PDB file of C-alpha atoms in Angstrom:
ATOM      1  CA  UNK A 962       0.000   0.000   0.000  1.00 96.00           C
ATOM      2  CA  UNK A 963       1.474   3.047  -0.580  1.00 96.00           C
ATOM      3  CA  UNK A 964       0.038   6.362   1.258  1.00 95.00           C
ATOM      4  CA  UNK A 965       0.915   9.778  -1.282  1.00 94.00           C
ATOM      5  CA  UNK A 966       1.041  11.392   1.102  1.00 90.00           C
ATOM      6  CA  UNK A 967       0.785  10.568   4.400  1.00 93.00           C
ATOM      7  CA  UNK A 968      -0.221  13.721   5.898  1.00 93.00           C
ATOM      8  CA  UNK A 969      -3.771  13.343   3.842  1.00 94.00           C
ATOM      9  CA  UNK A 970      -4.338  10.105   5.812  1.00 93.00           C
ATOM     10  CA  UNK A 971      -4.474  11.146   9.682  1.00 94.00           C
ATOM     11  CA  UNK A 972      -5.380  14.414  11.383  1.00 95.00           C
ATOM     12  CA  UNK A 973      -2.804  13.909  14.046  1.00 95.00           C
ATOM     13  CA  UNK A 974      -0.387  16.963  15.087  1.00 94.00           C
ATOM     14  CA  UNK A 975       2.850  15.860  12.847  1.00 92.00           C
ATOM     15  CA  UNK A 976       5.068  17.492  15.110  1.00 91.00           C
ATOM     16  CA  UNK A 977       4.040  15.364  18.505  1.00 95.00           C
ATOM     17  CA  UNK A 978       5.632  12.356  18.950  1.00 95.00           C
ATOM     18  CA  UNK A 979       2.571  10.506  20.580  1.00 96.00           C
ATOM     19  CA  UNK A 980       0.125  10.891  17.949  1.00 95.00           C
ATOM     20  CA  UNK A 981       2.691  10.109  15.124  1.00 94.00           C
ATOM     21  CA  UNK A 982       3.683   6.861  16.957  1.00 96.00           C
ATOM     22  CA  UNK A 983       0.104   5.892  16.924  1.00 96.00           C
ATOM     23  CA  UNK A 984      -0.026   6.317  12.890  1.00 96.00           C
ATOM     24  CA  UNK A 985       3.035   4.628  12.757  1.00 95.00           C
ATOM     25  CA  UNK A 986       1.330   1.942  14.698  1.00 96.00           C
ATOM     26  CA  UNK A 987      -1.906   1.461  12.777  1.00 96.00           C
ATOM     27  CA  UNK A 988       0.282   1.010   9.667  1.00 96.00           C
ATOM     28  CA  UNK A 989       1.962  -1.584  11.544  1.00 96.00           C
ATOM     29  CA  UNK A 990      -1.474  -3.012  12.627  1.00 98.00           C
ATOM     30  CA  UNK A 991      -2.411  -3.037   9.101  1.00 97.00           C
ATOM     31  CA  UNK A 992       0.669  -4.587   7.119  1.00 97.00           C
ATOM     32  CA  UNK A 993       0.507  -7.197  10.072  1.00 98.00           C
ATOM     33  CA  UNK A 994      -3.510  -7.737   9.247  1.00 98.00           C
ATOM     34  CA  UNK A 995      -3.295  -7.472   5.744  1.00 98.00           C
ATOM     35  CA  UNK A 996       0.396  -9.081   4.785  1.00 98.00           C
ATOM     36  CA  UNK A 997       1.198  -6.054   2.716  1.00 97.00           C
ATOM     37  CA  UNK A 998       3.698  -3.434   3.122  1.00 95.00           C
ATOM     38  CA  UNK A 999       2.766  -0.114   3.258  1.00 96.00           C
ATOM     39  CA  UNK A1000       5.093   2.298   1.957  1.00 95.00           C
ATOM     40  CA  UNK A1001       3.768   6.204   2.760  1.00 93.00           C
ATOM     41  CA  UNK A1002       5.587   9.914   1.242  1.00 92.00           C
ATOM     42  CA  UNK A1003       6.358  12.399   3.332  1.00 88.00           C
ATOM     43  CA  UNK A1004       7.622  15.444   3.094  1.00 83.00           C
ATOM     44  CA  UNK A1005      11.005  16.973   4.258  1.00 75.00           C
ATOM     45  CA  UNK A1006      11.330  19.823   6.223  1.00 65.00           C
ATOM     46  CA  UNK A1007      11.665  23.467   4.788  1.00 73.00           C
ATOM     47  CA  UNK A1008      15.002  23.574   7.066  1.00 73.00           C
ATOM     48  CA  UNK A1009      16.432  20.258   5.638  1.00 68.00           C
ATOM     49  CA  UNK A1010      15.526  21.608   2.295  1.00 70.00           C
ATOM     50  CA  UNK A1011      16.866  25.240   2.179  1.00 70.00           C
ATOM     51  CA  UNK A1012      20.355  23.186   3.761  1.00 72.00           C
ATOM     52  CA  UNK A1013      20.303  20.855   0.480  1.00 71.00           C
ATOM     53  CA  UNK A1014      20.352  18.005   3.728  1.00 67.00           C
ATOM     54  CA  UNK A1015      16.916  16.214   1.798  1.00 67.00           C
ATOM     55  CA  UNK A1016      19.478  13.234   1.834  1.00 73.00           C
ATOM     56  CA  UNK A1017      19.874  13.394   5.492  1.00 68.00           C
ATOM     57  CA  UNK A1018      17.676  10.584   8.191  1.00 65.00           C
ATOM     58  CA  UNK A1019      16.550  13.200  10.116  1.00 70.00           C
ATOM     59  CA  UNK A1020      15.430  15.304   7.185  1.00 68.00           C
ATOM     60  CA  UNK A1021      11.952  14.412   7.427  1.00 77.00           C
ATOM     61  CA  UNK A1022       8.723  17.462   8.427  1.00 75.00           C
ATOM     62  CA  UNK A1023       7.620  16.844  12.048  1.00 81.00           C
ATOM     63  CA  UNK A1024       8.607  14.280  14.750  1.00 87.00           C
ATOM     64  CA  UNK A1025      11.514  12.464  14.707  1.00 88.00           C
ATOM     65  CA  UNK A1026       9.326   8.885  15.271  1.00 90.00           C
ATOM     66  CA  UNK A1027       8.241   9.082  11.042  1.00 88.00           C
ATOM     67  CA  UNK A1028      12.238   8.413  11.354  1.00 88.00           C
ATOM     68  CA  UNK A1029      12.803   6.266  14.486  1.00 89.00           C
ATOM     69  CA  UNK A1030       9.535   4.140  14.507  1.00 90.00           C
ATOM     70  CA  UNK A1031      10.012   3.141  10.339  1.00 89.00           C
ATOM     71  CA  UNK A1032      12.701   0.295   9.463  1.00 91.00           C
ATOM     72  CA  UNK A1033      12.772   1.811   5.345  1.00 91.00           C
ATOM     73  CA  UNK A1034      13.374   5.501   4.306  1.00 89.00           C
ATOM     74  CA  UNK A1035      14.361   6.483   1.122  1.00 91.00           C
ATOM     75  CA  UNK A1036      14.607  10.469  -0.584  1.00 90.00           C
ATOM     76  CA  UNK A1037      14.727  12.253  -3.742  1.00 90.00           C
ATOM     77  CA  UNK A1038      16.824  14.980  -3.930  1.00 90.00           C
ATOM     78  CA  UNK A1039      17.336  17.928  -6.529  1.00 90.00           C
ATOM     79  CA  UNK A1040      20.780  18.361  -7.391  1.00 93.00           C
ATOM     80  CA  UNK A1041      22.574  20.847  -6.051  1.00 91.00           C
ATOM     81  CA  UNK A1042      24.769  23.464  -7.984  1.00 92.00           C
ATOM     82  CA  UNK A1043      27.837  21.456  -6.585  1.00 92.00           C
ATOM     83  CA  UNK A1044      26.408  17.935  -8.129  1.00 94.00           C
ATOM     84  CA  UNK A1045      25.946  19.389 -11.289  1.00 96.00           C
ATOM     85  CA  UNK A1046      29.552  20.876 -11.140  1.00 96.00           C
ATOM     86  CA  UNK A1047      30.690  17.474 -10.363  1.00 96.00           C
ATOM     87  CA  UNK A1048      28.212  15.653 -12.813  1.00 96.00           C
ATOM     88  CA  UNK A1049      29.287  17.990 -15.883  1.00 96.00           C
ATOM     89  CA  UNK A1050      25.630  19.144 -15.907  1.00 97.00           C
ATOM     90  CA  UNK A1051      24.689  22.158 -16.637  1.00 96.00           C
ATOM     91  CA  UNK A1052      23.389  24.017 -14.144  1.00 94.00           C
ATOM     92  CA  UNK A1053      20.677  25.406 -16.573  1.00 95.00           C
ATOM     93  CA  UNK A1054      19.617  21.436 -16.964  1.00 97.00           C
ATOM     94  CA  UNK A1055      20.658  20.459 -13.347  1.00 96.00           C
ATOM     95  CA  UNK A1056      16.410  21.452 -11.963  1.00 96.00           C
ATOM     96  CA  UNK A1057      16.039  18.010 -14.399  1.00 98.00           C
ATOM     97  CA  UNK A1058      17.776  15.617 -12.023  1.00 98.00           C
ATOM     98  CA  UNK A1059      16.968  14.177  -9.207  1.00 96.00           C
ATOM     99  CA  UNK A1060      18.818  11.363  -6.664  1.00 94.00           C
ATOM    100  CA  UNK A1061      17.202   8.858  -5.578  1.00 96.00           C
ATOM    101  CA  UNK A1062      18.677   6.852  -2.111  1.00 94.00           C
ATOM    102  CA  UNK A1063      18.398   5.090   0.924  1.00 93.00           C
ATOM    103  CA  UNK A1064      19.017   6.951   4.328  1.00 89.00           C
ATOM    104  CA  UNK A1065      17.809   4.485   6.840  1.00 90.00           C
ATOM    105  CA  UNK A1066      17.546   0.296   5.666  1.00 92.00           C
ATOM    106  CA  UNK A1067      17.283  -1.623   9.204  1.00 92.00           C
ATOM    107  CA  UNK A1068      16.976  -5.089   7.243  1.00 91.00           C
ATOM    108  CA  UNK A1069      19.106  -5.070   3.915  1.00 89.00           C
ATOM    109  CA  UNK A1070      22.445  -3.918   2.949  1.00 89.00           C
ATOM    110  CA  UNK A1071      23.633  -0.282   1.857  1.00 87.00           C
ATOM    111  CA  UNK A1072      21.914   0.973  -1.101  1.00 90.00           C
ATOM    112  CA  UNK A1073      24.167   2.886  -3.554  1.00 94.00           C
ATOM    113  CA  UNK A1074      22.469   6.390  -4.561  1.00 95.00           C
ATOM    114  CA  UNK A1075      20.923   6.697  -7.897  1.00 97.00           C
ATOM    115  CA  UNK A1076      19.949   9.588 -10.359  1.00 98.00           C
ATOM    116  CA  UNK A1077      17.264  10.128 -12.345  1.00 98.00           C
ATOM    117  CA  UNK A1078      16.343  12.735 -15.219  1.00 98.00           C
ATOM    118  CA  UNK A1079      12.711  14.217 -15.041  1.00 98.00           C
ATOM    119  CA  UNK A1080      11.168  13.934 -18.434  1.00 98.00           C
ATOM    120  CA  UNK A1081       7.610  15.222 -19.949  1.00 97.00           C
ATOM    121  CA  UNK A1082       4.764  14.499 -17.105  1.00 96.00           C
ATOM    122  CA  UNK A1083       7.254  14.322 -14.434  1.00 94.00           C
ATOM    123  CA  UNK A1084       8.433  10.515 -15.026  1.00 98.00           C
ATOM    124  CA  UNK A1085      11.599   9.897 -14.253  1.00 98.00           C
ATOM    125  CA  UNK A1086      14.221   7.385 -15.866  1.00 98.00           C
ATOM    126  CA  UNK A1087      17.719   6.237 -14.977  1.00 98.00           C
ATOM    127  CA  UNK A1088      20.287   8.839 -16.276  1.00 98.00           C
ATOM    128  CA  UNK A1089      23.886   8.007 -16.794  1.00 94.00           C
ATOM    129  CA  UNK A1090      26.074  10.276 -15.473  1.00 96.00           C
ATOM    130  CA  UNK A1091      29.832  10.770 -15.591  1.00 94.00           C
ATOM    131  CA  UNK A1092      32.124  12.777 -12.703  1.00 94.00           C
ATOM    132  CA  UNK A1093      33.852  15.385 -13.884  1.00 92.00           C
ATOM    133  CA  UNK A1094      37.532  14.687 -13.296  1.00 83.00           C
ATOM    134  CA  UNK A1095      39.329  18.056 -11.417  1.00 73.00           C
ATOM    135  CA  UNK A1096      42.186  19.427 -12.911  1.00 59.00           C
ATOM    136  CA  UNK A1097      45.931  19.055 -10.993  1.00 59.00           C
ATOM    137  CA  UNK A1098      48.423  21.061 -11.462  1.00 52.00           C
ATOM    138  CA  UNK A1099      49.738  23.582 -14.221  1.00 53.00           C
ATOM    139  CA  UNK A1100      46.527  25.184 -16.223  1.00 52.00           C
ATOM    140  CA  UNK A1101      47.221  23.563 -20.015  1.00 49.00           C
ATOM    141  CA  UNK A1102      48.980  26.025 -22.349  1.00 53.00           C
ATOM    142  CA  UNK A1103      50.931  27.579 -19.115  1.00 51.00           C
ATOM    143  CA  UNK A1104      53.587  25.215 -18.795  1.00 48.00           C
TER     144      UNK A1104
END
């Protein structure tokens, strides 16, 4: 099951940590009932997001249990100015990629991060990127 987003399914106060524990524990109540897994979106917080930290655990809008109580959390993040220097995209072209990763994965092994190019409707597919190797040394032509 997958919740887009989650704050349209409760009316709970996001930022207290009692309330959100007992969302987090209906899902639980329900995967257990149902056999499914429930996967929900959610938000970062303006902070996290002004920072570029999207990437970050902790990154998340409201309490910290959406973090603590969930074994799964994954992000998409813009790139950055930096990532596009790095990337050899240009920053013009650079609001078209997203990363995709894993901050928090209790039960399975380190994910490696992912990017993604936004195309027409918002769908996004793999995009192959190269790093940009940085320069050492004597500027050519000044040697």
């Amino acid at each position: 099951m997958v919740l887009d987003t989650l704050r349209r399914f409760h009316i709970e106060e996001e930022n207290a940590s009692g309330p959100m524990a007992q969302v987090i524990g209906r899902m639980e109540a329900i995967a257990a009932d149902t056999g499914c897994s429930i996967v929900f979106l959610h938000h970062a917080s303006k902070g996290a997001a002004m920072m570029g930290a999207g990437d970050q655990q902790q990154a998340s809008r409201g309490s910290s249990v959406l973090v603590d109580n969930i074994r799964w959390q994954s992000y998409l993040s813009s790139m950055t100015s930096a990532e596009a220097e790095e990337w050899g995209v240009d920053d013009d072209q650079r609001r078209f990629f997203v990363r995709f990763g894993v901050s928090k994965a209790n039960y399975g092994a380190p994910f490696a991060d992912r990017w993604f190019r936004r195309h027409d409707g918002g769908v996004l597919k793999p995009a192959v990127l190269e790093r940009q190797r940085k320069s050492k040394g004597v500027p050519r032509g000044e040697a």
